[in-house]
Short mmCIF file of C-alpha atoms in Angstrom, two decimals:
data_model
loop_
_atom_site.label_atom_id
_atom_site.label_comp_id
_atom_site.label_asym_id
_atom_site.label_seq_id
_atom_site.Cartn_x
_atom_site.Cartn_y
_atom_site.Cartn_z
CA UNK K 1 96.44 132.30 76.28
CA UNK K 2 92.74 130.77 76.45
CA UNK K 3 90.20 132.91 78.06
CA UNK K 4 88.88 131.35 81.12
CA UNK K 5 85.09 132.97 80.67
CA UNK K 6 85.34 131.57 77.05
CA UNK K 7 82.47 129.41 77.81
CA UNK K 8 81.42 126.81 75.12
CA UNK K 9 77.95 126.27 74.13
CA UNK K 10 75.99 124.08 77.02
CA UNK K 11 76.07 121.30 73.96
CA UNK K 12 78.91 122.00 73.58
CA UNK K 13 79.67 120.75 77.22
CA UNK K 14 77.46 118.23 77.50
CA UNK K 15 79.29 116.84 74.53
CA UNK K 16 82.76 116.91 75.71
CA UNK K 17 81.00 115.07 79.08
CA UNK K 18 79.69 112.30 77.62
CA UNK K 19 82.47 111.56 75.68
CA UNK K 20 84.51 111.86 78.82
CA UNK K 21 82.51 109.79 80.98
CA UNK K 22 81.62 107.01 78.44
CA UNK K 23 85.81 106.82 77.94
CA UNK K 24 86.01 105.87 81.66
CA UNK K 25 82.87 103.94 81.84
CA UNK K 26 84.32 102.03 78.97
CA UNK K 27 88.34 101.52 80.40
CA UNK K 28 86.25 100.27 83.78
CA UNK K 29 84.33 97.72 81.67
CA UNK K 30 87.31 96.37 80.09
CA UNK K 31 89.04 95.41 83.21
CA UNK K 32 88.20 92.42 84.11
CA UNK K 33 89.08 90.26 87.51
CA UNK K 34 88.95 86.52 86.26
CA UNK K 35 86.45 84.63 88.69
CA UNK K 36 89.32 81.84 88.23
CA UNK K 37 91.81 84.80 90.17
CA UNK K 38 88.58 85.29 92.93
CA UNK K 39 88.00 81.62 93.34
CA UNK K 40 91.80 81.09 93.87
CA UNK K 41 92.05 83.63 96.74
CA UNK K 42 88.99 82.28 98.20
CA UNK K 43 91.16 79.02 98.18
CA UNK K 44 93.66 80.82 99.79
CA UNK K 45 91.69 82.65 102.58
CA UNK K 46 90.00 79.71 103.43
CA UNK K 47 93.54 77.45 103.95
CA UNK K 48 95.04 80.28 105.94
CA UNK K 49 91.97 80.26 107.91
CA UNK K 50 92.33 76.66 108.68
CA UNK K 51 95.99 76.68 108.94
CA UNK K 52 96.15 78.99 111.60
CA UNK K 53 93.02 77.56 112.99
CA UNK K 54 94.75 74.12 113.30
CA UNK K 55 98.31 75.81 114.12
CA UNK K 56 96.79 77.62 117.39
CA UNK K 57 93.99 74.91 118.49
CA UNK K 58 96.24 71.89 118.81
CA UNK K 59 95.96 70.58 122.79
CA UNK K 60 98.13 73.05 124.79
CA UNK K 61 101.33 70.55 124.98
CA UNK K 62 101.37 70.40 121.23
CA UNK K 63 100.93 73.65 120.72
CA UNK K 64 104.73 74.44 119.75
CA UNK K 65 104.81 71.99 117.52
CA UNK K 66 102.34 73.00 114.92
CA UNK K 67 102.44 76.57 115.43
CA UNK K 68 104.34 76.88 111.99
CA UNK K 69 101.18 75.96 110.00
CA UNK K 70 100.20 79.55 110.90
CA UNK K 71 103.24 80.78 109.38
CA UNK K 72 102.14 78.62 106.36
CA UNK K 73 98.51 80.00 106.09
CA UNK K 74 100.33 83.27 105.54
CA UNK K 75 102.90 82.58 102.61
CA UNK K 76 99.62 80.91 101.05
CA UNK K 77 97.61 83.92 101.66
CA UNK K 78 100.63 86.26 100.58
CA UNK K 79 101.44 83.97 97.04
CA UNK K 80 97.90 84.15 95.91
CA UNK K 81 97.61 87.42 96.81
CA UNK K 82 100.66 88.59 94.57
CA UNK K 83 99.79 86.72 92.41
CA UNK K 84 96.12 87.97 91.71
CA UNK K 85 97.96 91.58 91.56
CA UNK K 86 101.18 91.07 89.48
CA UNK K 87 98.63 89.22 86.81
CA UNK K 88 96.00 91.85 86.72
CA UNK K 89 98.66 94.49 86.62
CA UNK K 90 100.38 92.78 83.75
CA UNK K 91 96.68 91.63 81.70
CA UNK K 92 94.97 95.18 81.98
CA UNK K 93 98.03 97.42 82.20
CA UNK K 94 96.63 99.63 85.12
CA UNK K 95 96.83 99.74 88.74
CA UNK K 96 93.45 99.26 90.92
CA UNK K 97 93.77 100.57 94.55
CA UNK K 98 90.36 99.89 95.74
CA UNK K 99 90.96 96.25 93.84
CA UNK K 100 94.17 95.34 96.28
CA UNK K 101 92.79 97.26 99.25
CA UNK K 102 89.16 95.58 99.15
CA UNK K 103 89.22 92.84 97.29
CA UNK K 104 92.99 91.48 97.83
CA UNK K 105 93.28 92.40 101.46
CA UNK K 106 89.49 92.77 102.45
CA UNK K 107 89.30 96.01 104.04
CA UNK K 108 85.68 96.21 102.85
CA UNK K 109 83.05 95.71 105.58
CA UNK K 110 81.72 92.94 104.72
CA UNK K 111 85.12 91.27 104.14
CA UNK K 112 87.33 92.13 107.34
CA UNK K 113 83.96 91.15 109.13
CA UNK K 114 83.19 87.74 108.17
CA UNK K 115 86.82 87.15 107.92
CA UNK K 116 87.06 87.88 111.79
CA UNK K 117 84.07 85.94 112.25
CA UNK K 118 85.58 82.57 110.31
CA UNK K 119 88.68 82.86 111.72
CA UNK K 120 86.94 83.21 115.23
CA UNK K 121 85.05 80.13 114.56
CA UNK K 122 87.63 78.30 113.03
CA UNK K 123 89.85 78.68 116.27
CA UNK K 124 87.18 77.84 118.49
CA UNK K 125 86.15 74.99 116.52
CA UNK K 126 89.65 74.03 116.79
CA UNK K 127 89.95 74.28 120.42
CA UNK K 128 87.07 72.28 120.80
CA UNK K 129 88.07 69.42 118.41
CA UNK K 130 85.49 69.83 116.22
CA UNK K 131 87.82 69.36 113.26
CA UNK K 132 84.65 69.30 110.40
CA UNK K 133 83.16 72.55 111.71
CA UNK K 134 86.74 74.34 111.34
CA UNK K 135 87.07 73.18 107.74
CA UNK K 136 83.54 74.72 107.50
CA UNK K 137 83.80 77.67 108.84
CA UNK K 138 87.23 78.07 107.12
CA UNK K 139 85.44 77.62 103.46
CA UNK K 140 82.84 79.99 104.48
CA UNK K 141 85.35 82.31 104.77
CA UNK K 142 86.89 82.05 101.81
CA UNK K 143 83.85 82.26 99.65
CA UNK K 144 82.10 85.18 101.97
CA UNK K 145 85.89 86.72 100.61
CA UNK K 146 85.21 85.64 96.97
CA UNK K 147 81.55 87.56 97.27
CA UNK K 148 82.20 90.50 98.92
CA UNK K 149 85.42 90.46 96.08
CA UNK K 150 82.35 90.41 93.16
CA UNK K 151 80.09 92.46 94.82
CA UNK K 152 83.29 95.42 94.66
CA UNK K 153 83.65 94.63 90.90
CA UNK K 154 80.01 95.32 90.34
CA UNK K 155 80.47 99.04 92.65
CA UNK K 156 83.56 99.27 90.48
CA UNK K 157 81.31 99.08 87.24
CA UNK K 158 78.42 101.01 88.34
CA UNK K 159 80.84 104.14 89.82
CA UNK K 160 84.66 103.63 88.85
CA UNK K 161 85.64 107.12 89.99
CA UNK K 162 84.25 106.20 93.19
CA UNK K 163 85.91 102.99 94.13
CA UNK K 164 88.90 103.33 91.84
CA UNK K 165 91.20 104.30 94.77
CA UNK K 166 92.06 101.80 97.70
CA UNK K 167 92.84 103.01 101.11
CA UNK K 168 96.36 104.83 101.67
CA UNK K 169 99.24 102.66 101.81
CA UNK K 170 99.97 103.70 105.34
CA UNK K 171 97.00 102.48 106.59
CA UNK K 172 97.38 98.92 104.57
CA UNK K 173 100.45 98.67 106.42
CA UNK K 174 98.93 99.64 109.80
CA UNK K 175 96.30 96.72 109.42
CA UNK K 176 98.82 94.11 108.22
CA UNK K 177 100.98 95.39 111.78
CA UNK K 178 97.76 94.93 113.69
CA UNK K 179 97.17 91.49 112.28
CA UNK K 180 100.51 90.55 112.62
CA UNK K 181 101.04 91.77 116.76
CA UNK K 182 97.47 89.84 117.05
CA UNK K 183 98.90 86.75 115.61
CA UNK K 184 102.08 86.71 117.35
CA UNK K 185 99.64 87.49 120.81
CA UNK K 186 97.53 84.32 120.29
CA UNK K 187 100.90 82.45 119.81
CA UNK K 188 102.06 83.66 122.68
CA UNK K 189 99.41 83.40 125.19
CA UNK K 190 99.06 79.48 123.91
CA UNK O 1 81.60 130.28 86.48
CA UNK O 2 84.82 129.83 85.22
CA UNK O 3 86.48 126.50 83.29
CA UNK O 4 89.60 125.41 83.97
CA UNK O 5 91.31 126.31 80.19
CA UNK O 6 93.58 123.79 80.73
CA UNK O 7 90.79 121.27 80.55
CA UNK O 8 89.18 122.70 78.07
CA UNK O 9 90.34 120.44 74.89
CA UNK O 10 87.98 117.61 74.70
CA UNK O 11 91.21 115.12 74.60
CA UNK O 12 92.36 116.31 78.17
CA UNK O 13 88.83 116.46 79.32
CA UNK O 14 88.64 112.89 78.57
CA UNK O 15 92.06 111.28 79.60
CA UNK O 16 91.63 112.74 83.14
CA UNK O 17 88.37 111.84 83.53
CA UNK O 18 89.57 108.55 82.29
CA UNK O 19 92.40 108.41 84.93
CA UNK O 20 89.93 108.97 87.59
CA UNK O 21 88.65 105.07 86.87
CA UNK O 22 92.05 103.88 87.75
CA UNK O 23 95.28 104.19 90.76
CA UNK O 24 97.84 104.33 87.53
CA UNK O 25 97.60 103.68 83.94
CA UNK O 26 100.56 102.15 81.88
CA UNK O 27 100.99 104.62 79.29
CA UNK O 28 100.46 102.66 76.32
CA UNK O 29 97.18 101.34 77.38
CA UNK O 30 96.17 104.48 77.88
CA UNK O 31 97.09 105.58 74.54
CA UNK O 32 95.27 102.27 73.06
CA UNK O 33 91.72 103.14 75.72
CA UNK O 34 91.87 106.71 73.99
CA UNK O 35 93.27 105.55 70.59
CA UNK O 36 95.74 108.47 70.11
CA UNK O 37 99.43 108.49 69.06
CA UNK O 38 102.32 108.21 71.20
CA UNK O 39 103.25 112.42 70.50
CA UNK O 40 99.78 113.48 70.88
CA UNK O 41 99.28 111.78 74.30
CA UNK O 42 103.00 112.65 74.94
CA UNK O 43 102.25 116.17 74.26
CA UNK O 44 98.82 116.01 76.89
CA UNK O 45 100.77 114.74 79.42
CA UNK O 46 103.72 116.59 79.67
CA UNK O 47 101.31 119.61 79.55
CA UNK O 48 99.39 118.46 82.82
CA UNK O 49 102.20 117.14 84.24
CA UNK O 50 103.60 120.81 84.03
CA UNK O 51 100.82 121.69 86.12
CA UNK O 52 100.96 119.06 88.58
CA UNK O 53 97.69 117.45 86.82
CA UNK O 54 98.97 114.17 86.60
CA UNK O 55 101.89 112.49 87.68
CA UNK O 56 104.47 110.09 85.63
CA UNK O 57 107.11 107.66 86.54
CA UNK O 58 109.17 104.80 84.37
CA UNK O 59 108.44 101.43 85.34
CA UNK O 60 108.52 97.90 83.92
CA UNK O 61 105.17 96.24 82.06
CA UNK O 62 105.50 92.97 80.46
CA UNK O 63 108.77 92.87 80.73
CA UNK O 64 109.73 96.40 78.92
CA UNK O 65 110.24 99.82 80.43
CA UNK O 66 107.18 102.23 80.73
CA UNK O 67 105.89 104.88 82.05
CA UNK O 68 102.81 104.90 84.52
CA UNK O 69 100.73 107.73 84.47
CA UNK O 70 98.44 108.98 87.55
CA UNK O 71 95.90 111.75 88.61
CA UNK O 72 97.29 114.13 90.74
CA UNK O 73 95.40 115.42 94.23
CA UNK O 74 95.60 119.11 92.38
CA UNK O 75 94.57 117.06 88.99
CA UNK O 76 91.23 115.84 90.66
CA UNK O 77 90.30 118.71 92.33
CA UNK O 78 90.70 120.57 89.07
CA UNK O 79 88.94 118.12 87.07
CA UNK O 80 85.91 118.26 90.04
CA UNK O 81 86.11 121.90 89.93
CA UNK O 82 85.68 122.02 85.84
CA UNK O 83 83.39 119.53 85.69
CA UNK O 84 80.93 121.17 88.02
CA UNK O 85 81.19 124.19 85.94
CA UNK O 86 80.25 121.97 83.53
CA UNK O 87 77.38 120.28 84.58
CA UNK O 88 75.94 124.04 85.47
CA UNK O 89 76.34 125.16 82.20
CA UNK O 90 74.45 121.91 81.05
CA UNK O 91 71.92 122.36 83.49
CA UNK O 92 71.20 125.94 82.68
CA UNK O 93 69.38 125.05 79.70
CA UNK O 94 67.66 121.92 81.05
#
């Protein structure tokens, strides 16, 4: 039985530390995100942005009839999605909570914030007709997405044991309900 | 100021302090990261899985069965409890 006062030497500890840390500092440096994997869920963010923008801002009599481009914008969304999490799972060989919960499905600040924003701007555009300043506010969506996606890498770098860990599952699925009852409200109230 | 003596080997030290940079780790990259053998990581595991340290379930990478390993809530506390002990110890002769 070891002796739990059997305390080693304070170089000892500072030893076994470093060698501890610099193991995790190192794992978190080898897992890498291809930009190519960002830059195609921008792609994806900002066509869901603009299909749903397009889907809901048609004149009200046409409404019904293009309302299933919103249901497109989210089979885009979901594919890339997946995909950016089946082929990181499969490359690195680990699982990254705080990788599908902020950087997947943008619970970060600044990602759930200017996605509300583009998507707010996008309908409106819509509404209004203005057909090029939906498309932009639809790409500057998807690459406010793709940034605040790097800037988590670099947190991720800096402090793995920090950011390592996504939000609970629970809550993931509480936002996606949320999203999904606001959706179906906007369709509705057409 | 007490250690956790189950933490005490450098090679647990290490793998769950490495854990804590990921959700789960597929056990052979894990054993690759620390560059150990399959009955010496085996043998780690099973040991802090005893304890409810870490957690480990089969699943499928790259086509083959696996076996995913996590940090425990008890795990990390432990591991934040040791490693404070630690860091005090370091810091005493600072």
């Amino acid at each position: 039985m070891e002796n739990m006062n059997d305390l080693p030497a304070p170089e000892e500890a500072s030893a076994a530390l470093h060698e501890a840390e610099a193991s995790r500092s190192a794992l978190a440096a080898r897992l890498v995100v291809p930009p190519s994997s960002l830059g195609l869920l921008g792609l994806a963010v900002a066509a869901q942005i603009a299909l749903t923008a397009v889907g809901l801002g048609q004149d009200q009599g046409q409404a019904l009839d293009h309302v299933w481009l919103v249901g497109v914008g989210v089979v885009v969304f979901s594919v890339a999605a997946g995909l950016q999490l089946a082929l990181f799972r499969q490359r690195s060989g680990v699982w990254l909570g705080g990788l599908a919960s902020r950087v997947t499905f943008g619970t970060s600040t600044a990602a759930s914030t200017s996605y509300a924003l583009a998507m707010g701007g996008a309908i409106w555009a819509a509404y209004e007709g203005a057909w090029a300043l939906c498309a932009v506010a639809a790409g500057a969506g998807g690459a406010a997405y793709v940034l605040s996606g790097l800037y988590w890498v670099r947190a991720y770098r800096a402090r793995p044991d920090r950011h390592a860990r996504g939000e609970p599952a629970l809550l993931l699925a509480a936002i996606a309900a949320v999203a999904i009852v606001g959706l179906v409200t906007l369709i509705l109230d057409h | 100021m007490a250690l956790d003596p189950n933490l005490q080997a450098p090679a647990r030290l290490t793998l769950m302090t490495t854990l804590t940079a990921v959700s789960r780790a597929e056990f052979s990259t894990l054993r690759d990261h620390l560059q150990v053998s399959d009955s010496v990581l085996s043998k780690h595991i099973g040991a802090l899985a005893k304890l409810d340290y870490v957690s480990s379930r089969k699943g499928v990478h790259r086509g083959r069965r696996t076996t995913w390993i996590a940090l425990t809530t008890t795990g990390r506390a432990a591991l934040s409890s040791h490693v404070a002990t630690l860091r005090q110890l370091i810091a005493g002769v600072d």
